[in-house]
Tab-separated table of C-alpha atoms in Angstrom:
chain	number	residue	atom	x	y	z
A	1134	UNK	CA	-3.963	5.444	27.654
A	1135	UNK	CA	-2.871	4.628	24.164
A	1136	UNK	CA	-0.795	1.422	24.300
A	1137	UNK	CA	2.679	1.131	22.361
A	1138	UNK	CA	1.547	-0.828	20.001
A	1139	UNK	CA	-0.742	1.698	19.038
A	1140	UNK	CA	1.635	4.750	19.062
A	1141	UNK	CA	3.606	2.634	16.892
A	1142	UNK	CA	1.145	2.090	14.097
A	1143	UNK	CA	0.091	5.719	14.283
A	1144	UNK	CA	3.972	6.811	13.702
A	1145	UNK	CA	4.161	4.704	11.104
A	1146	UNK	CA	1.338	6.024	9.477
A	1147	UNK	CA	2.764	9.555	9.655
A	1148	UNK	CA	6.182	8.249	8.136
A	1149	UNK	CA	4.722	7.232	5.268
A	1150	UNK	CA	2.417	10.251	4.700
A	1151	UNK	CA	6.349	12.025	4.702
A	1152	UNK	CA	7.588	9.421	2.560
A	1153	UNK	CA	4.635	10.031	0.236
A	1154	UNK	CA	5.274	13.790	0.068
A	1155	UNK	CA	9.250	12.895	-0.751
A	1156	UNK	CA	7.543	11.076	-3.379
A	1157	UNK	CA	6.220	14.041	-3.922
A	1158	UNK	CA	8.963	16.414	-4.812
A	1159	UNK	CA	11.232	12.943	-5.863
A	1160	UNK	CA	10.555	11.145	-8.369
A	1161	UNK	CA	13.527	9.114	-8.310
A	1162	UNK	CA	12.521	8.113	-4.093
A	1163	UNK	CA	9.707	7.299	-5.447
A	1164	UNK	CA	10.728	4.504	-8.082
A	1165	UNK	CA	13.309	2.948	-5.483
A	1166	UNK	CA	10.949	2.929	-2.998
A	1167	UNK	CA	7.873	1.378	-5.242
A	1168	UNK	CA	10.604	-1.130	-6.488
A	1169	UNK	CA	11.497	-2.362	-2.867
A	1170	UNK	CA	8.106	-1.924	-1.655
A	1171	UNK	CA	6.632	-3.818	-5.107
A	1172	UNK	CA	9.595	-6.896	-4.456
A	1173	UNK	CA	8.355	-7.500	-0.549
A	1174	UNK	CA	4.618	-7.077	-1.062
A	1175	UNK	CA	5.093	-9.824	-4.029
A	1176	UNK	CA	7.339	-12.293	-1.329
A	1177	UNK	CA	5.383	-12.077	1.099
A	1178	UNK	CA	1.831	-12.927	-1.554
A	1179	UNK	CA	4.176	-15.828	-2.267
A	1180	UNK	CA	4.492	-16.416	1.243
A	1181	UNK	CA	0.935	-16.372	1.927
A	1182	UNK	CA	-0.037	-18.759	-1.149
A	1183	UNK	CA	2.643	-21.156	-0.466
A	1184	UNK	CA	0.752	-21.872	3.173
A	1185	UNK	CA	-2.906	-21.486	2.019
A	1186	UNK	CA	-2.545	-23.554	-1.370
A	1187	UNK	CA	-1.038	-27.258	-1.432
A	1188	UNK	CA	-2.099	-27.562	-5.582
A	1189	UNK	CA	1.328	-26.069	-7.227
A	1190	UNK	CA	-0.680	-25.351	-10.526
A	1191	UNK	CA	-2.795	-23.144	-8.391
A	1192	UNK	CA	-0.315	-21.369	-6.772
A	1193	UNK	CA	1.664	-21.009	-9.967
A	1194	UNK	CA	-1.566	-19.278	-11.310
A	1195	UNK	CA	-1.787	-16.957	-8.501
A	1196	UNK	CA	1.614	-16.235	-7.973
A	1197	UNK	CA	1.541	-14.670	-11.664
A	1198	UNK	CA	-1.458	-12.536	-11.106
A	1199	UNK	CA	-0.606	-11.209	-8.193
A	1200	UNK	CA	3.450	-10.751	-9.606
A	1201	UNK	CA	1.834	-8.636	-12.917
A	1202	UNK	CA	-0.786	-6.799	-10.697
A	1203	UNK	CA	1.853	-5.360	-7.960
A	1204	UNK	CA	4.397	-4.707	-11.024
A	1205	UNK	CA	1.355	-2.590	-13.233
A	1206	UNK	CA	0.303	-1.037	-10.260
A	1207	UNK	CA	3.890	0.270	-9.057
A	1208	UNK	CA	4.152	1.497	-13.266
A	1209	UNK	CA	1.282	3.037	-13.332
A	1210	UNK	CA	1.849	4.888	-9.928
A	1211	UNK	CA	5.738	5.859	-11.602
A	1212	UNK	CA	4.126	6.899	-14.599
A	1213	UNK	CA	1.303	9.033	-13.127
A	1214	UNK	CA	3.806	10.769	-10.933
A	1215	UNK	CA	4.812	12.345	-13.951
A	1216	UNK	CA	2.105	14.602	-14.419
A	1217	UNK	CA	1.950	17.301	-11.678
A	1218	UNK	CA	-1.850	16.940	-11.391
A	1219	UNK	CA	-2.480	13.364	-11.627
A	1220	UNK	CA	0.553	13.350	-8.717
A	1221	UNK	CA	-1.666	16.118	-6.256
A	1222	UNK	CA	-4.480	13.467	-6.871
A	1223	UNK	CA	-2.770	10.031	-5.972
A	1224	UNK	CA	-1.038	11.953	-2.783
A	1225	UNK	CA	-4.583	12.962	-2.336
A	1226	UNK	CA	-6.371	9.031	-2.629
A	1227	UNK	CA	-3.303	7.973	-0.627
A	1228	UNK	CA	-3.606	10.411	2.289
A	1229	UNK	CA	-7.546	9.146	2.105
A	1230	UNK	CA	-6.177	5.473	2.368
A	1231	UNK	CA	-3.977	6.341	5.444
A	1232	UNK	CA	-7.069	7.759	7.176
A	1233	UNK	CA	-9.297	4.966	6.092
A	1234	UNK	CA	-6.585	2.403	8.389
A	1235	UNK	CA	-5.972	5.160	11.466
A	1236	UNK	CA	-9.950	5.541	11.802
A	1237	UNK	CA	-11.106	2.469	11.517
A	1238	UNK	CA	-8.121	1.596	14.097
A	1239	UNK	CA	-8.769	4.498	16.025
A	1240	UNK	CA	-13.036	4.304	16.161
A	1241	UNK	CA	-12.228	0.386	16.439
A	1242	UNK	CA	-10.318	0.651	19.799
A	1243	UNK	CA	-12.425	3.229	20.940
A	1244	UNK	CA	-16.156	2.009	20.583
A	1245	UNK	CA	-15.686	-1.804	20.156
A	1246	UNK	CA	-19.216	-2.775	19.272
A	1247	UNK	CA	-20.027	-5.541	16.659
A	1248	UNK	CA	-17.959	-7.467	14.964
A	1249	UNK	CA	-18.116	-6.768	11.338
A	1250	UNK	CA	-17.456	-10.035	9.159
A	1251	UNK	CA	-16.271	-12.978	10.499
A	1252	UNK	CA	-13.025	-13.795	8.391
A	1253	UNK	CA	-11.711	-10.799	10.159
A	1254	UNK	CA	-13.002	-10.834	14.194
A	1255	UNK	CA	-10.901	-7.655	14.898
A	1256	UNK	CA	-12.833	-5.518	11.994
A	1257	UNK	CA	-15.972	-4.081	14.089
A	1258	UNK	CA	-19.131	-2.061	12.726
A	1259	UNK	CA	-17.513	1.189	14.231
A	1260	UNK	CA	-13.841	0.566	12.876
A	1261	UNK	CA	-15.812	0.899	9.550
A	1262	UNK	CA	-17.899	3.881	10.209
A	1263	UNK	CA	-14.709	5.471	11.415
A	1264	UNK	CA	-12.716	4.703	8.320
A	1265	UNK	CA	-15.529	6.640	6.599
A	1266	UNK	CA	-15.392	9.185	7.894
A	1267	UNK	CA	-11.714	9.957	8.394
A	1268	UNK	CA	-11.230	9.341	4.780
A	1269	UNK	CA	-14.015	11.607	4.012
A	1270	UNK	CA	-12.192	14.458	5.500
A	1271	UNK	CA	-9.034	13.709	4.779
A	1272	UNK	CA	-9.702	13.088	1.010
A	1273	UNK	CA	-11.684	15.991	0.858
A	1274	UNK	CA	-9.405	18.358	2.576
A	1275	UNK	CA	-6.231	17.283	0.648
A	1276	UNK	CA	-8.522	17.600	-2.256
A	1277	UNK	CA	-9.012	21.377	-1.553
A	1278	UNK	CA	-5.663	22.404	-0.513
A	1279	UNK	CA	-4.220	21.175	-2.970
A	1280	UNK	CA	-6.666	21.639	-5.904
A	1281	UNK	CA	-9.458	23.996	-4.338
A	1282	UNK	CA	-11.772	21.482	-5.336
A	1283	UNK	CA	-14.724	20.255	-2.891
A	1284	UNK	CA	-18.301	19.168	-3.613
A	1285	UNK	CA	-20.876	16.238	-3.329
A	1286	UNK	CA	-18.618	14.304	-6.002
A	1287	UNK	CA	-15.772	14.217	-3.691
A	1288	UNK	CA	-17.401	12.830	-0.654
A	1289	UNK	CA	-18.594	9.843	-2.894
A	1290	UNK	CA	-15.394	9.373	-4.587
A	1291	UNK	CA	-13.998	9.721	-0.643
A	1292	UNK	CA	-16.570	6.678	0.440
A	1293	UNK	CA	-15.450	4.642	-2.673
A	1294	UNK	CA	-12.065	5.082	-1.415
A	1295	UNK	CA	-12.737	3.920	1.974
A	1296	UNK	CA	-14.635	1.031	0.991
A	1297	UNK	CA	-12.176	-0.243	-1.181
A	1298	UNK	CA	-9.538	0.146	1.644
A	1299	UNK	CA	-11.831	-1.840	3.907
A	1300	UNK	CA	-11.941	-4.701	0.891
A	1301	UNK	CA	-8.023	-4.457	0.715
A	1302	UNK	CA	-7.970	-4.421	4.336
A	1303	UNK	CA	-10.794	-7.735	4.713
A	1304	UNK	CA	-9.221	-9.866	1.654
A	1305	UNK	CA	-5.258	-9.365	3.242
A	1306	UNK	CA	-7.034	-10.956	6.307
A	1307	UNK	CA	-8.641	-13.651	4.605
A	1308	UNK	CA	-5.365	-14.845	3.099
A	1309	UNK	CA	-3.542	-14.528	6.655
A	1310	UNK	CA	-6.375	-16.465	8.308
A	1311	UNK	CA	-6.634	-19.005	5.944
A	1312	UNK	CA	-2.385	-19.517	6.110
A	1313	UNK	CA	-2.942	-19.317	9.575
A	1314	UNK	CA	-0.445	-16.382	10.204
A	1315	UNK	CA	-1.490	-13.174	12.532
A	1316	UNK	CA	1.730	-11.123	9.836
A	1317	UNK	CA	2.222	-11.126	6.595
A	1318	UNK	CA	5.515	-10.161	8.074
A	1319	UNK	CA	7.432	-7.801	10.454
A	1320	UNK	CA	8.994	-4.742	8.491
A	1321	UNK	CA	7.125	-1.989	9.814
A	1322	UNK	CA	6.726	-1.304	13.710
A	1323	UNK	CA	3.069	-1.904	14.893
A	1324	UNK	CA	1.636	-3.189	11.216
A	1325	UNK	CA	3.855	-6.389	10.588
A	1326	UNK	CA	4.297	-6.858	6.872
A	1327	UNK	CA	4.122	-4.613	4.335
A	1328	UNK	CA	0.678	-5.936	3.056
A	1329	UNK	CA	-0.676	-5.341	6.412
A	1330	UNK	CA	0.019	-1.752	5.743
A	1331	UNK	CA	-1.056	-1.377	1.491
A	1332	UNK	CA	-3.308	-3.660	1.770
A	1333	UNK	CA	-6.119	-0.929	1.299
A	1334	UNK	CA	-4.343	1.114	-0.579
A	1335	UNK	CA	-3.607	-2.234	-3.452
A	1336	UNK	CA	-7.521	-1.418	-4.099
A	1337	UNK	CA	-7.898	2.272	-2.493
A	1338	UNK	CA	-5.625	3.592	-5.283
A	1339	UNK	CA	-7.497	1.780	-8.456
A	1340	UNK	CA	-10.378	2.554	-7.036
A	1341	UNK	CA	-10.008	6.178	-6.215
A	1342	UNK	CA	-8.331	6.977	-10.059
A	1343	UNK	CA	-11.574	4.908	-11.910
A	1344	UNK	CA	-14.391	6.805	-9.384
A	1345	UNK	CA	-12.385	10.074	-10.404
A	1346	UNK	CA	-12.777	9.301	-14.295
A	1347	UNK	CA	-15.994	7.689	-13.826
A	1348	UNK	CA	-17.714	10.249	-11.100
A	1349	UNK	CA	-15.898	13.353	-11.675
């Protein structure tokens, strides 16, 4: 029996698949949306640095990466959308990146098994093997309906993707543990925060765009 908790992170996850495709065919949803999104993610960073880090000259450092990474990634993603086929990619890496959370979720619930790292004791040896392998499909089919494009390079570029969801995913939970907070907030039903939700796509999305260059 799938708890509520549960049926509320998986509806969530299918919102923002439709909110990606009104990105999709919106450009102007899509700039709103990146601005609000951009503003809380960057908050709620603050948030999270203001607990873990007592040095102010430290915090003012970090604050000021993490303010001019979230504000180049939500350009670049505005920019990008632009281009027709660069935009059937990134809905492509970011369908992979929505996978990457529901199966390692999913396979996580399911199987249990061994814990995976110890900065994040709900993150199990399965949860990752699932998030592989949901992404891998996901990726690739998106990548083939909506480009006709599938080979080899696309399951790597698919496992890239995953893994750098899973480093999102582990480095998010290293900053809650270490502030000592289960949320980075409580916007979204069944996530909390809006970190807890991008925080594989923050690196999925890089990722997947330099593996494409790079592999393909």
């Amino acid at each position: 029996m799938i708890d509520k908790n549960t049926k509320l992170r998986i509806f969530t996850s299918f919102f923002l698949i439709f909110l990606f495709y009104l990105f999709f065919k919106f450009n102007l949803i899509l700039v709103y949306t990146l601005l609000i999104f951009g503003v809380l993610s960057i908050l709620e960073f603050l948030h999270l640095f203001n607990k873990i880090f007592t040095n102010k000259f430290y915090r003012y450092i970090l604050n000021i990466i993490f303010i001019i990474y979230i504000s180049f990634f939500c350009y670049f993603f505005i920019f990008l959308s632009n281009f027709y086929q660069f935009k059937l990619i990134i809905c492509s890496i970011l369908v992979g990146c929505i996978a990457s959370d529901i199966g390692g979720f999913v396979f996580g619930k399911t199987f249990k098994g061994p814990k995976l790292i110890s900065i994040s004791p709900n993150k199990t040896v399965f949860g990752s093997i699932g998030s592989l392998i949901f992404t891998c499909l996901a990726f690739s089919a998106s990548m083939f309906v909506s480009l006709s494009q599938f080979n080899y390079k696309i399951v790597i570029i698919s496992l890239i993707i995953s893994i750098a969801c899973q480093l999102g995913d582990l480095f998010i939970s290293y900053l809650k543990r270490k502030a000592n907070v289960k949320d980075t907030g409580n916007i979204l039903p069944g996530h909390g925060g809006i970190l807890d939700r991008i925080d594989g796509i923050l690196l999925g999305v890089p990722f997947g765009l330099i593996s494409l260059v790079v592999i393909y």
